mmCIF file of C-alpha atoms in Angstrom:
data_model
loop_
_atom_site.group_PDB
_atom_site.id
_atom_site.type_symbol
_atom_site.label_atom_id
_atom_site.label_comp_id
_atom_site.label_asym_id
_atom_site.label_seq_id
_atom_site.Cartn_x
_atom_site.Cartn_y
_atom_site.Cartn_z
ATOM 1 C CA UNK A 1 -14.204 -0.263 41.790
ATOM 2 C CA UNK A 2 -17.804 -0.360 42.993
ATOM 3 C CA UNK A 3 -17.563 3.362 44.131
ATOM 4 C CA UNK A 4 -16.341 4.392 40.300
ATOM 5 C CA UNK A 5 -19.231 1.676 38.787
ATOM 6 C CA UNK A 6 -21.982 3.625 40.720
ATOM 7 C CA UNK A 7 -20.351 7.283 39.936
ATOM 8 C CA UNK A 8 -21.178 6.212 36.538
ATOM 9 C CA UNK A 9 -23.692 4.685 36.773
ATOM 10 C CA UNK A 10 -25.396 8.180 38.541
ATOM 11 C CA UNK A 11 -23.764 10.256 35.365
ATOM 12 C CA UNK A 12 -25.728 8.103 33.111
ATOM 13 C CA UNK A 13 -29.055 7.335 34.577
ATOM 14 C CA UNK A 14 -29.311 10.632 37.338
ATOM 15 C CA UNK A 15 -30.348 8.115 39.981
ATOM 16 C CA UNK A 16 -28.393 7.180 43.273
ATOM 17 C CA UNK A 17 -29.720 3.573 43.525
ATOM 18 C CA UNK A 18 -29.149 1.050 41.204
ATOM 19 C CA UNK A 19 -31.699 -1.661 39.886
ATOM 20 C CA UNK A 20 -30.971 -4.236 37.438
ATOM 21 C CA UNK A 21 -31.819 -3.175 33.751
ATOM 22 C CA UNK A 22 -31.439 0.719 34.441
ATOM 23 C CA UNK A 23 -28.541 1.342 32.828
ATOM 24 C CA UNK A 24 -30.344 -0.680 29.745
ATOM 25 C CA UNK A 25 -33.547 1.556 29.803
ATOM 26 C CA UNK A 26 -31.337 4.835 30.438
ATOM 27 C CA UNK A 27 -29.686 4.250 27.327
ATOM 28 C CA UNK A 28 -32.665 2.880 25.739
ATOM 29 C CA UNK A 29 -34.924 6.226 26.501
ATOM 30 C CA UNK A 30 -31.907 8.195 25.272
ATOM 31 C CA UNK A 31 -31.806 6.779 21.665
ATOM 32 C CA UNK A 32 -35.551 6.866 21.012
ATOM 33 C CA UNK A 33 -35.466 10.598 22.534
ATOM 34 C CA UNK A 34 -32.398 11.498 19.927
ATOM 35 C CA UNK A 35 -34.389 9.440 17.033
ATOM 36 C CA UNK A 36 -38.035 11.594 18.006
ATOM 37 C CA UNK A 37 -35.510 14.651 17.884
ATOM 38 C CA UNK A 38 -34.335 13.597 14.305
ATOM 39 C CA UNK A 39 -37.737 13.276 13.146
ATOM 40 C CA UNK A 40 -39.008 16.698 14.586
ATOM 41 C CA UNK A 41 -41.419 14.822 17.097
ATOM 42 C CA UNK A 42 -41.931 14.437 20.517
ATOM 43 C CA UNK A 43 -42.279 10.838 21.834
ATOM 44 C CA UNK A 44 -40.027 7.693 19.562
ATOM 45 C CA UNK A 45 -42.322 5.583 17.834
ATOM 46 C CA UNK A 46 -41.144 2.400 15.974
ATOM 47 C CA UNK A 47 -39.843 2.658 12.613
ATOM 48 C CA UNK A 48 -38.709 6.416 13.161
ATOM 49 C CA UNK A 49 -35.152 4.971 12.862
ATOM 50 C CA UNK A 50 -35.250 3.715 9.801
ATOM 51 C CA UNK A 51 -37.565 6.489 8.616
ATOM 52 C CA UNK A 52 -34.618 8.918 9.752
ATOM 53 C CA UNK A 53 -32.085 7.183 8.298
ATOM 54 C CA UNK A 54 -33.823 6.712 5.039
ATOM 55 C CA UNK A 55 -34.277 10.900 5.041
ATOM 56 C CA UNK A 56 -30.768 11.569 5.856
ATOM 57 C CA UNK A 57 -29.623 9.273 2.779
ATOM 58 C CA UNK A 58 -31.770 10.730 0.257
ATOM 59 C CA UNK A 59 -30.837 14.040 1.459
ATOM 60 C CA UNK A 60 -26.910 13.496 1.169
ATOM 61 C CA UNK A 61 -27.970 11.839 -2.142
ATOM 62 C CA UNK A 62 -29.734 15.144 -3.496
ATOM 63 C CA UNK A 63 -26.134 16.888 -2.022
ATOM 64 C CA UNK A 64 -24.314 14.682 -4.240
ATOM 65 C CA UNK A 65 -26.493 15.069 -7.498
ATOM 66 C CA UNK A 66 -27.606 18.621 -6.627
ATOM 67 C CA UNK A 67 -31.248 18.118 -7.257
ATOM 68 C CA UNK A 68 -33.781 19.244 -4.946
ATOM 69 C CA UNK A 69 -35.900 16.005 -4.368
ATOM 70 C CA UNK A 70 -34.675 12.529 -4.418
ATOM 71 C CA UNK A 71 -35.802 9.749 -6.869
ATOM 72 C CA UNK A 72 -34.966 6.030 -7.419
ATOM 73 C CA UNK A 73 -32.076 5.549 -8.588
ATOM 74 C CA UNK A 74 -30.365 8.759 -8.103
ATOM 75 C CA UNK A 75 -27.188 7.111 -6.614
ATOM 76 C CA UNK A 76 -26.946 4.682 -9.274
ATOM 77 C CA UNK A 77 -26.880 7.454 -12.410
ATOM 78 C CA UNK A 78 -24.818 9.792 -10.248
ATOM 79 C CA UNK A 79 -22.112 7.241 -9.518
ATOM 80 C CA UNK A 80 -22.298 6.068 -13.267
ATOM 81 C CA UNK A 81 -21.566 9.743 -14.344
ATOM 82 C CA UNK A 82 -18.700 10.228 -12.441
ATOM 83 C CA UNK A 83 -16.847 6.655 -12.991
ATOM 84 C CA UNK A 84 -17.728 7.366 -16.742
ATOM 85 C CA UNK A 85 -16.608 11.393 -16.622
ATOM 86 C CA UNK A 86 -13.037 9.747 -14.771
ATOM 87 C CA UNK A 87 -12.349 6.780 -17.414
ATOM 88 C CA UNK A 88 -12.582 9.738 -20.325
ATOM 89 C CA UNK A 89 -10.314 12.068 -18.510
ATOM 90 C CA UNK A 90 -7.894 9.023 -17.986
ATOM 91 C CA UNK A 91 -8.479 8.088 -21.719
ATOM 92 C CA UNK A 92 -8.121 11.498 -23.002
ATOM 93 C CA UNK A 93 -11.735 11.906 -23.668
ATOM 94 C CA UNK A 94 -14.235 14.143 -23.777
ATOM 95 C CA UNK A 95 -17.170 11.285 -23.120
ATOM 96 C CA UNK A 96 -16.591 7.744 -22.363
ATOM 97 C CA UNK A 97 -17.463 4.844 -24.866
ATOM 98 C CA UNK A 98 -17.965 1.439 -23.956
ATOM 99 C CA UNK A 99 -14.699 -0.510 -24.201
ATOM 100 C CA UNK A 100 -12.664 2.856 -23.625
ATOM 101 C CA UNK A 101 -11.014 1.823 -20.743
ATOM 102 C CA UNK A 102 -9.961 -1.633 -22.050
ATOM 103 C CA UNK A 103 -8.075 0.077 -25.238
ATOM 104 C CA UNK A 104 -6.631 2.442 -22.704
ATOM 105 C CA UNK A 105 -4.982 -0.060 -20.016
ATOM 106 C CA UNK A 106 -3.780 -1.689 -23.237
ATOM 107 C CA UNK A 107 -1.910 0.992 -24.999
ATOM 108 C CA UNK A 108 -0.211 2.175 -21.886
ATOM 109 C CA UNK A 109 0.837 -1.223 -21.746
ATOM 110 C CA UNK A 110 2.289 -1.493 -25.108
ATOM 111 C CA UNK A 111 4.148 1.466 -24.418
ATOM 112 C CA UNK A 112 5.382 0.818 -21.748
ATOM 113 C CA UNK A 113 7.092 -2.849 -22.783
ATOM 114 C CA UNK A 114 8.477 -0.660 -26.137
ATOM 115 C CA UNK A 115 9.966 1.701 -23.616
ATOM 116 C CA UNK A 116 11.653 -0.641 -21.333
ATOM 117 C CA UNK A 117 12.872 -3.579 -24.518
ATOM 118 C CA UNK A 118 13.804 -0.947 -26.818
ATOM 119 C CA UNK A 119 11.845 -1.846 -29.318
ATOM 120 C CA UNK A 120 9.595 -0.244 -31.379
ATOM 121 C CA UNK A 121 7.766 -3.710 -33.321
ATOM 122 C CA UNK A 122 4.747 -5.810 -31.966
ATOM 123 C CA UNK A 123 4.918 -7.173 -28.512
ATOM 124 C CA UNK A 124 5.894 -10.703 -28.630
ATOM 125 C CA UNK A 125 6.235 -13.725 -26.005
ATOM 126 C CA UNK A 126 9.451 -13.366 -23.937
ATOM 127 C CA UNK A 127 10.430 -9.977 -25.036
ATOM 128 C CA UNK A 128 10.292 -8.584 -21.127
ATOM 129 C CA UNK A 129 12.357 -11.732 -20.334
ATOM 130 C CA UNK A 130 14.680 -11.174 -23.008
ATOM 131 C CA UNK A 131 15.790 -7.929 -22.145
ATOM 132 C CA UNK A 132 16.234 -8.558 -18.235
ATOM 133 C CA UNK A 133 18.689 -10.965 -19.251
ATOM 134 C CA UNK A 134 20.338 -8.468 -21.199
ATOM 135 C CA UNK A 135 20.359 -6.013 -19.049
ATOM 136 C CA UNK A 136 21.296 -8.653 -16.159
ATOM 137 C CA UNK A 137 24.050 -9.581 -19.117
ATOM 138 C CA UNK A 138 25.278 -5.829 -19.038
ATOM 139 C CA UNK A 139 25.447 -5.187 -15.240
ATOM 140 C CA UNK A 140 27.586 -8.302 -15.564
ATOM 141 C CA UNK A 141 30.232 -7.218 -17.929
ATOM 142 C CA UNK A 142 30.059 -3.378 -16.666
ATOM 143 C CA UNK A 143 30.977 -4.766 -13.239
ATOM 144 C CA UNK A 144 33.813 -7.156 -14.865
ATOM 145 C CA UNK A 145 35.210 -4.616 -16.823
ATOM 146 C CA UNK A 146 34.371 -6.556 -20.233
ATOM 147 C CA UNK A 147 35.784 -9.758 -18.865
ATOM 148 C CA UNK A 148 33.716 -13.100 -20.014
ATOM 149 C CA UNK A 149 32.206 -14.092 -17.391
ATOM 150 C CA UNK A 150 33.027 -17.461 -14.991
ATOM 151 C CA UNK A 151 31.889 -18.749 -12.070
ATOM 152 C CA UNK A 152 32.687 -16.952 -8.551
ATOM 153 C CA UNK A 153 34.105 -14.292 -10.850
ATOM 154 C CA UNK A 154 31.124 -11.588 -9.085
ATOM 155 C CA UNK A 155 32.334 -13.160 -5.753
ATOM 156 C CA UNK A 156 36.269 -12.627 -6.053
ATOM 157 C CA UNK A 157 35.355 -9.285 -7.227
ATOM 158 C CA UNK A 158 33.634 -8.478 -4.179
ATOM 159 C CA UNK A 159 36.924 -9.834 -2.370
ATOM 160 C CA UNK A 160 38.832 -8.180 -3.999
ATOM 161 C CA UNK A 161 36.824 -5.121 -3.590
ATOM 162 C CA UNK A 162 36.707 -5.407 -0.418
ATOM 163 C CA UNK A 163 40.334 -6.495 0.813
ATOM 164 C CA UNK A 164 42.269 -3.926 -1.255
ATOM 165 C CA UNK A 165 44.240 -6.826 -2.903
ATOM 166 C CA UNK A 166 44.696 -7.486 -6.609
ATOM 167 C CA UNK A 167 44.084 -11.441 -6.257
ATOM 168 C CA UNK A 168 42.156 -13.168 -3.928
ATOM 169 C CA UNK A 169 42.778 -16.425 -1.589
ATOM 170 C CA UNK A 170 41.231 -18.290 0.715
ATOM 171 C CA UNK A 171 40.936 -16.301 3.971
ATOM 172 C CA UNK A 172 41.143 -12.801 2.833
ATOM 173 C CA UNK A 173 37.841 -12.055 3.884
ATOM 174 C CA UNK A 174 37.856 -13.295 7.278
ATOM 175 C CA UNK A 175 41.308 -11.601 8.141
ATOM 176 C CA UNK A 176 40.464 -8.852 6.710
ATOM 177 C CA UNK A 177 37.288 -8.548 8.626
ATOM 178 C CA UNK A 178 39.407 -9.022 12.204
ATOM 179 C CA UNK A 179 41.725 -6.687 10.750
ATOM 180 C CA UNK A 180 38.846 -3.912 10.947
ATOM 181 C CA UNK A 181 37.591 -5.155 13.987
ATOM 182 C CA UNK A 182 40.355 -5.356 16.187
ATOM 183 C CA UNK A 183 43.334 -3.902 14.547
ATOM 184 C CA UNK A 184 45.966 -5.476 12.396
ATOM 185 C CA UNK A 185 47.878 -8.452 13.728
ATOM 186 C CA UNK A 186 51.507 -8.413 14.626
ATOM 187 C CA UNK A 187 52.935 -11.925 13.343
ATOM 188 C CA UNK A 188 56.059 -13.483 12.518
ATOM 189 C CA UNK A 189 58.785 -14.260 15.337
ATOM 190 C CA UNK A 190 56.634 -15.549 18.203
ATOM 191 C CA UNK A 191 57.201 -12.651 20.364
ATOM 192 C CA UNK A 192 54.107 -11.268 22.715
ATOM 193 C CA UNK A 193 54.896 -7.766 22.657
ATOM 194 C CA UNK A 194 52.342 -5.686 23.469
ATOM 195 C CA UNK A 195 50.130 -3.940 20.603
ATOM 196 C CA UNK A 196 51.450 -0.372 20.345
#
């Protein structure tokens, strides 16, 4: 461990002896060397960071707009045009008007609702409920085979489904189950003949 901490400690700093606070300074000399770089000078002075970073975000600002020299509130207008150019595409518009958007969501709504009740009137309360129950009402009889409805009738259809037999009793699940598990049972005269 201490032989790979001062391997590394030579790759970052170039020195074979190690004094407290070199690594800090190593890295420290580094950055203000890369910031003097990104400012076209020779020595770091303070402020050059922020000075960079303010050039490099005017200049991807002027990439964005495609003017040549930055001005207040660039970003601001640009963004604006483009959220305002995307509304009037998704409205079907050539420009976008104030309350575009609104109208929009609204209609798709509406249409929406009249495509999945079946109706072609006004929207009103409980219409979305309304016709989940009716479809809910139709799965129902389509899986009952027009048969009103009763309680456990979805249940013993299953069971019956699933057991092969026209009725269903207590138990016909379960043995029916260890019948596909292990193999149908011999029963009847007591005899413990082997399973052929």
């Amino acid at each position: 461990c201490v032989c790979a901490c001062a391997c590394a400690y030579a790759c970052v700093t170039g020195k074979d002896d190690y004094k407290i606070g070199d690594v800090s300074k190593e890295l420290d000399y580094r950055i203000k060397d890369e910031v003097a770089k990104l400012r076209g000078k020779d020595e770091y002075e303070l402020g050059d960071l922020s000075l960079a970073l303010d050039e490099i975000s005017k200049k991807l600002v002027c990439d964005m707009t495609g003017k040549d020299t930055y001005e207040f509130g660039d970003l601001s207008t640009e963004l604006d045009t483009r959220v305002k150019t995307s509304v009037a595409a998704y409205c079907g518009k050539d420009t976008y008007e104030f309350g575009d958007l609104s109208v929009e969501i609204d209609t798709r709504i509406k249409a929406r609702v009249a495509e999945f009740t079946r109706k072609d009137s006004d929207y009103q309360f409980g219409d979305i409920t309304k016709e989940i129950e009716r479809r809910r009402a139709q799965w129902v009889s389509d899986l009952l085979e027009g048969k009103d409805y009763k309680f456990g009738d979805i249940s013993r259809k299953f069971a019956t489904g699933f057991t092969g037999k026209e009725t269903y009793e207590f138990g016909d699940v379960s043995k029916k189950l260890m019948d596909n598990l292990f193999g149908k049972r011999k029963r009847g005269n007591g005899d413990s003949k082997k399973r052929d």
